N, C-alpha and C. Protein backbone atom coordinates (compact mmCIF):
# COMPACT_ATOMS: atom_id res chain seq x y z
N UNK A 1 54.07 25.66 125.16
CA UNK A 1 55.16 25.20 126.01
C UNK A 1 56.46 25.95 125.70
N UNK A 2 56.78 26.15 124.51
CA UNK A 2 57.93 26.79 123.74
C UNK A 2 58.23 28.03 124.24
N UNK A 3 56.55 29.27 124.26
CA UNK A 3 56.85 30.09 125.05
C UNK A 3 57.00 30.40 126.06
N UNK A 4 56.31 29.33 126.86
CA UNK A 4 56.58 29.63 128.54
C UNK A 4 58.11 29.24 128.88
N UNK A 5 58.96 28.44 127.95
CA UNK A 5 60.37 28.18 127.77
C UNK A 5 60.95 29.90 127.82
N UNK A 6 60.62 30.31 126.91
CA UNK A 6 61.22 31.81 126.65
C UNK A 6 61.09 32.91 127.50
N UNK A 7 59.95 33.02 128.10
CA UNK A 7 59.54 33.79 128.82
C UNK A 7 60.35 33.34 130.37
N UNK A 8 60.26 31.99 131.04
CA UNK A 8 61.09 31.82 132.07
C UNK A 8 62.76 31.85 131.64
N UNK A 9 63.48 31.94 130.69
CA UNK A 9 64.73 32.87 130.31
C UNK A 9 65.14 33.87 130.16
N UNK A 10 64.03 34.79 129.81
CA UNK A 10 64.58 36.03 129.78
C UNK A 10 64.10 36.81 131.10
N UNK A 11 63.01 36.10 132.40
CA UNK A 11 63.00 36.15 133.60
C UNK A 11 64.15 36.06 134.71
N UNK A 12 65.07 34.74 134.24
CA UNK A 12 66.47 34.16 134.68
C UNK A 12 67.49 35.22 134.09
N UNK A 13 67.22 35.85 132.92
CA UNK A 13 67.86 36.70 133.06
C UNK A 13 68.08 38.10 133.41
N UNK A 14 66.86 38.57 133.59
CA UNK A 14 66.72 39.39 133.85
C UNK A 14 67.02 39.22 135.46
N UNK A 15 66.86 38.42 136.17
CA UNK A 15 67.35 38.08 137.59
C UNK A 15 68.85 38.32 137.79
N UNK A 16 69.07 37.83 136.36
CA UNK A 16 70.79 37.40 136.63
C UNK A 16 71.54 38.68 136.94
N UNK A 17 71.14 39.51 135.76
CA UNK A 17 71.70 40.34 135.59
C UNK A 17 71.20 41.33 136.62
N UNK A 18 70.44 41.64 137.41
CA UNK A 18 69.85 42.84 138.55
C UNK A 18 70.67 41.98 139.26
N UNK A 19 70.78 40.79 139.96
CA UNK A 19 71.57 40.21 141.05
C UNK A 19 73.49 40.36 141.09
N UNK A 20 73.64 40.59 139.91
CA UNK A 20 74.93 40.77 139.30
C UNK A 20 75.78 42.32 139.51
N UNK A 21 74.62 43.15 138.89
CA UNK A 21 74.70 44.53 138.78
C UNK A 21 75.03 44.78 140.25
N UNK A 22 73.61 44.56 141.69
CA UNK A 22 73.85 44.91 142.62
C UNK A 22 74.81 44.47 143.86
N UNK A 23 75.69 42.78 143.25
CA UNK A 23 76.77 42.43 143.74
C UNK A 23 77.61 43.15 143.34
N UNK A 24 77.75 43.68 142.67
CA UNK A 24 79.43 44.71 141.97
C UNK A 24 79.21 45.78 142.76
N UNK A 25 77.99 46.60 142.73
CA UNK A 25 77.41 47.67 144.01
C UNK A 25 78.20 47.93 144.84
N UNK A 26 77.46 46.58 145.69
CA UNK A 26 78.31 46.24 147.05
C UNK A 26 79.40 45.72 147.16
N UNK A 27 79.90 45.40 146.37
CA UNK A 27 81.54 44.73 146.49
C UNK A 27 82.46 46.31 146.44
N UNK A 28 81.56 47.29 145.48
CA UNK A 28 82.53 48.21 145.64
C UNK A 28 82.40 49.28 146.57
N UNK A 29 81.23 49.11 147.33
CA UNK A 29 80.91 49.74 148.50
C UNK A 29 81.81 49.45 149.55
N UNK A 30 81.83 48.02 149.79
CA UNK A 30 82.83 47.66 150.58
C UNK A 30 84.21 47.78 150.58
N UNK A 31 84.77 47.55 149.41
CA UNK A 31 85.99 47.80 148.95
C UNK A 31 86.47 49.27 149.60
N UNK A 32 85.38 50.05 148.73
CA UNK A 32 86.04 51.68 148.81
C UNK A 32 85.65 52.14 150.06
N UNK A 33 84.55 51.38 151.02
CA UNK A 33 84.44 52.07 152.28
C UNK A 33 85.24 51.51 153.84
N UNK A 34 85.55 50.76 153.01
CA UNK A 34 86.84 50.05 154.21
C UNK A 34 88.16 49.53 153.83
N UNK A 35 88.45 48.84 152.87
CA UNK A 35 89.66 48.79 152.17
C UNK A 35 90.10 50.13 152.17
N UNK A 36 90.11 50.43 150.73
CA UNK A 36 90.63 51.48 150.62
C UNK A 36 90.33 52.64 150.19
N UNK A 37 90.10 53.93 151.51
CA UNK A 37 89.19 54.99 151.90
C UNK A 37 89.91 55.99 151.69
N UNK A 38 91.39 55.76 150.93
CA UNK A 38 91.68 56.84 150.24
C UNK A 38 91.51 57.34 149.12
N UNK A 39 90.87 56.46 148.14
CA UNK A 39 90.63 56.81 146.87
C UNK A 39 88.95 56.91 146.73
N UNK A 40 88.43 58.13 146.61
CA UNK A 40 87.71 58.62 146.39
C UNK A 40 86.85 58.98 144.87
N UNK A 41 85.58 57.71 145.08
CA UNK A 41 85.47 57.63 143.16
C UNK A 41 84.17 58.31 143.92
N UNK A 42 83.64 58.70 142.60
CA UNK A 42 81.94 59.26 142.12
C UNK A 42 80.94 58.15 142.26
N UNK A 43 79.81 59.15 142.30
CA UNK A 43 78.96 58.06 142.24
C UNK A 43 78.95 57.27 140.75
N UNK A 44 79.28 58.00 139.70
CA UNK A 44 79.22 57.15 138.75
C UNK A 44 80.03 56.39 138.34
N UNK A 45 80.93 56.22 139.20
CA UNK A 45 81.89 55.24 139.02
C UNK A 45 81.35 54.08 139.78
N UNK A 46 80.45 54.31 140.99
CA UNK A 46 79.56 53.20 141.27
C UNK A 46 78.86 52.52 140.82
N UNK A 47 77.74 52.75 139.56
CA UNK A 47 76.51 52.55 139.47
C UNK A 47 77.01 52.68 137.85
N UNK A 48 78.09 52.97 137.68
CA UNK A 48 78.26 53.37 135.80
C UNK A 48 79.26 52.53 135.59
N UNK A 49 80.51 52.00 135.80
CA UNK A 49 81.34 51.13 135.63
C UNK A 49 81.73 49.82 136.00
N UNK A 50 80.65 49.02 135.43
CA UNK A 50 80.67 47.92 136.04
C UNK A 50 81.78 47.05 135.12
N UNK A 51 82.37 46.36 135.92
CA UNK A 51 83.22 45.12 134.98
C UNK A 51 82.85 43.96 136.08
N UNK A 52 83.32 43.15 135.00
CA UNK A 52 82.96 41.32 135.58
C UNK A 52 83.91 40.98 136.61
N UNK A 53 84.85 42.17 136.94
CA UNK A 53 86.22 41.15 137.73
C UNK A 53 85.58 41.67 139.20
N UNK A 54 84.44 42.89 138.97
CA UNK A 54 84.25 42.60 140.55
C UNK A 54 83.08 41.45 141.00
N UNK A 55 82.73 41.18 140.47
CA UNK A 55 81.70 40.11 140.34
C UNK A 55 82.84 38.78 141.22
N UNK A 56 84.40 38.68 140.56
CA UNK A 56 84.82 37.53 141.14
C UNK A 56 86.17 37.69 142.19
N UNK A 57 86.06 39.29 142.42
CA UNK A 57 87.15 39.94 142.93
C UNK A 57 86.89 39.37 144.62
N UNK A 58 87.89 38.79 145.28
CA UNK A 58 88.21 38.31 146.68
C UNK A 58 88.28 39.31 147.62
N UNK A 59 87.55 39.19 148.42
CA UNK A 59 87.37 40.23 150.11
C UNK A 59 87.63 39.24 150.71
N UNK A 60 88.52 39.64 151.90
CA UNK A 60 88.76 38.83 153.09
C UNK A 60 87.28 39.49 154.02
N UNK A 61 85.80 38.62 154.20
CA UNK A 61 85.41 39.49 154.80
C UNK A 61 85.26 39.06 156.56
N UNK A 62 86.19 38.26 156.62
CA UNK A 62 86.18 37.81 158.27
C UNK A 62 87.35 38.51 158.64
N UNK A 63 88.60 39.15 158.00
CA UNK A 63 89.41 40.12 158.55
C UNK A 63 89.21 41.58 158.81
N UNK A 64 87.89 41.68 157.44
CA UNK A 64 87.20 43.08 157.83
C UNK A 64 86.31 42.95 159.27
N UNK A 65 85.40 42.27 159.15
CA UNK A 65 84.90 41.64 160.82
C UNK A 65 86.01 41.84 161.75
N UNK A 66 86.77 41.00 162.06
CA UNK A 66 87.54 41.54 162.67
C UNK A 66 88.15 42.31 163.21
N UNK A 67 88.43 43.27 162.05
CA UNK A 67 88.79 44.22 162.10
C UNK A 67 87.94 45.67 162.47
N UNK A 68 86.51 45.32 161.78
CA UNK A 68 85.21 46.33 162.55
C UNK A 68 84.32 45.71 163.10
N UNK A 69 84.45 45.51 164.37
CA UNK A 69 83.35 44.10 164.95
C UNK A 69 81.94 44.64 165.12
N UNK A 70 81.98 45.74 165.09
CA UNK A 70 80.51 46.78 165.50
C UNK A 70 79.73 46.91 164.48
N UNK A 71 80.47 47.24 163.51
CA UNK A 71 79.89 48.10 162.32
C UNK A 71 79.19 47.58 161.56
N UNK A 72 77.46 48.01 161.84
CA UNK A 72 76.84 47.08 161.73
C UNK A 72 76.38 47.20 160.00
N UNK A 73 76.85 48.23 159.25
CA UNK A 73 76.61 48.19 157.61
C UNK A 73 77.14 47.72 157.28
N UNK A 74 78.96 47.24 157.22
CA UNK A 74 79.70 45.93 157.13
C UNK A 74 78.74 44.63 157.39
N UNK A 75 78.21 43.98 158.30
CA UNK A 75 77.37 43.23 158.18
C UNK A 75 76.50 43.26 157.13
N UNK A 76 75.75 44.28 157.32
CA UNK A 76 74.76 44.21 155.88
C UNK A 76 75.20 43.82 154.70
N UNK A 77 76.04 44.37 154.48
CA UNK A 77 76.85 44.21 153.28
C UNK A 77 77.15 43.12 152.81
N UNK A 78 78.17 42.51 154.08
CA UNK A 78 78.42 41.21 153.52
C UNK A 78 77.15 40.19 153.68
N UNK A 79 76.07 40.23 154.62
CA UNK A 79 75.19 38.94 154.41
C UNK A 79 74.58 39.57 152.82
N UNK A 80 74.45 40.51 152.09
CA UNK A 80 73.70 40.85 151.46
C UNK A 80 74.53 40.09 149.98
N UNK A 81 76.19 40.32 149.93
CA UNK A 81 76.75 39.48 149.04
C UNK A 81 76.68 38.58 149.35
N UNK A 82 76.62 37.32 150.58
CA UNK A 82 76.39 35.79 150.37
C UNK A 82 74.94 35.60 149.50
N UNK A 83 73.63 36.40 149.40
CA UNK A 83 73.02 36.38 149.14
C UNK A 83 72.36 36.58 147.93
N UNK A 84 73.32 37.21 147.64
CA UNK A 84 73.37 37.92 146.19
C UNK A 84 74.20 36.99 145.22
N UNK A 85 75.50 36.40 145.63
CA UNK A 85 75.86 35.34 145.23
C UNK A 85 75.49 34.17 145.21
N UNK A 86 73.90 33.97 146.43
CA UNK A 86 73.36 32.56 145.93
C UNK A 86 71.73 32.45 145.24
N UNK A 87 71.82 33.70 145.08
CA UNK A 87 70.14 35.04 143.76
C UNK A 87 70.72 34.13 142.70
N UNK A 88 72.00 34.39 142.14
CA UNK A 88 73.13 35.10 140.77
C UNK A 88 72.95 33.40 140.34
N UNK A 89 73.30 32.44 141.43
CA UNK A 89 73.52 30.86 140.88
C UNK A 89 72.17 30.11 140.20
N UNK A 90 71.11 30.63 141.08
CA UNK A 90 69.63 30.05 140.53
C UNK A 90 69.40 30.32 139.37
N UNK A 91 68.98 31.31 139.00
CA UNK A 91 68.88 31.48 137.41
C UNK A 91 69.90 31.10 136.06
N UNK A 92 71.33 30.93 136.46
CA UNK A 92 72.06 30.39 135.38
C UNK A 92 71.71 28.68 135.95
N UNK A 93 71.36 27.93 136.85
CA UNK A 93 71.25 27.22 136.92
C UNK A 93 69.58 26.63 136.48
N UNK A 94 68.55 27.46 136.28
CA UNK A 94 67.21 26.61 135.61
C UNK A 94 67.69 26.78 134.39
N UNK A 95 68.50 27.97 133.76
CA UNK A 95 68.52 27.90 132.65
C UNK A 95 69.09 27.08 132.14
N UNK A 96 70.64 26.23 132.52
CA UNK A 96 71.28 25.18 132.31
C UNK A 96 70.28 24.20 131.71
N UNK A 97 69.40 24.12 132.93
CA UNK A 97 68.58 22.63 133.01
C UNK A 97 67.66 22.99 131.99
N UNK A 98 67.08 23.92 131.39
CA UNK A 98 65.94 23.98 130.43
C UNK A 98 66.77 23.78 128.83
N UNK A 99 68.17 24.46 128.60
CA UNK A 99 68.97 24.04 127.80
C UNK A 99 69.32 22.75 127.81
N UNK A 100 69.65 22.20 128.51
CA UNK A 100 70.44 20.81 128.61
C UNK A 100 68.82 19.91 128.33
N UNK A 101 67.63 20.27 128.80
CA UNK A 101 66.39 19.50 128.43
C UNK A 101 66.18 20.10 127.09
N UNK A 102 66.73 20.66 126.34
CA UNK A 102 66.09 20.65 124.79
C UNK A 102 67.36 20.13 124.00
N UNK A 103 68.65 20.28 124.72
CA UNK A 103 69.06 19.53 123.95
C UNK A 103 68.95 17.99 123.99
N UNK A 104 68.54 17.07 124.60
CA UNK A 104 68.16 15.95 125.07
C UNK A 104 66.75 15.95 124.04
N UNK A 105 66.27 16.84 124.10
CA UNK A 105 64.82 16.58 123.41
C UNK A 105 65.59 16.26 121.53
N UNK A 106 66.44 16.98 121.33
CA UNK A 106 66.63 16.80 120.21
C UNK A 106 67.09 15.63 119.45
């Protein structure tokens, strides 16, 4: 039982973190391909510099809509972060509950 405990955590995390990685992706896809399309980073500034603040960094993305009503990779994008932001919640959330059940067990 103990190990199938361990093994579904480092599954959750391993979720967490691919769901995490590829929200920062796209947050900065979006950012730099419609915000702001004057500053011109590398790819490895894509895929190599990740920090946590884009993970909680704010897009208006109904003014970008708005603002590109066609453009249909803007769409992608953003259904792909609602999605990615509700990947990212499941796994810190079994893990909660498998923590919070051993500490109860104790």
């Amino acid at each position: 039982m103990k190990q199938c405990l361990i093994i579904i955590e480092l599954v959750c995390g391993l979720v967490l973190v691919l769901a995490l990685s590829r929200l920062t992706f796209v947050k900065k896809s979006i950012y730099y391909g419609w915000i702001d399309k004057n500053k011109k980073i590398t790819l490895f500034d894509y895929v190599g510099q990740y920090d946590g603040a884009w993970i909680f960094k704010s897009i208006d993305y109904n003014e970008l809509l708005s603002a590109n009503p066609n453009d249909s990779l803007l769409k992608e994008y953003i259904n792909e972060v609602r999605i990615l932001k509700i990947i990212s919640i499941i796994p810190v959330s079994i893990t909660g509950m498998i923590v919070l059940g051993n500490i109860c067990i104790l």
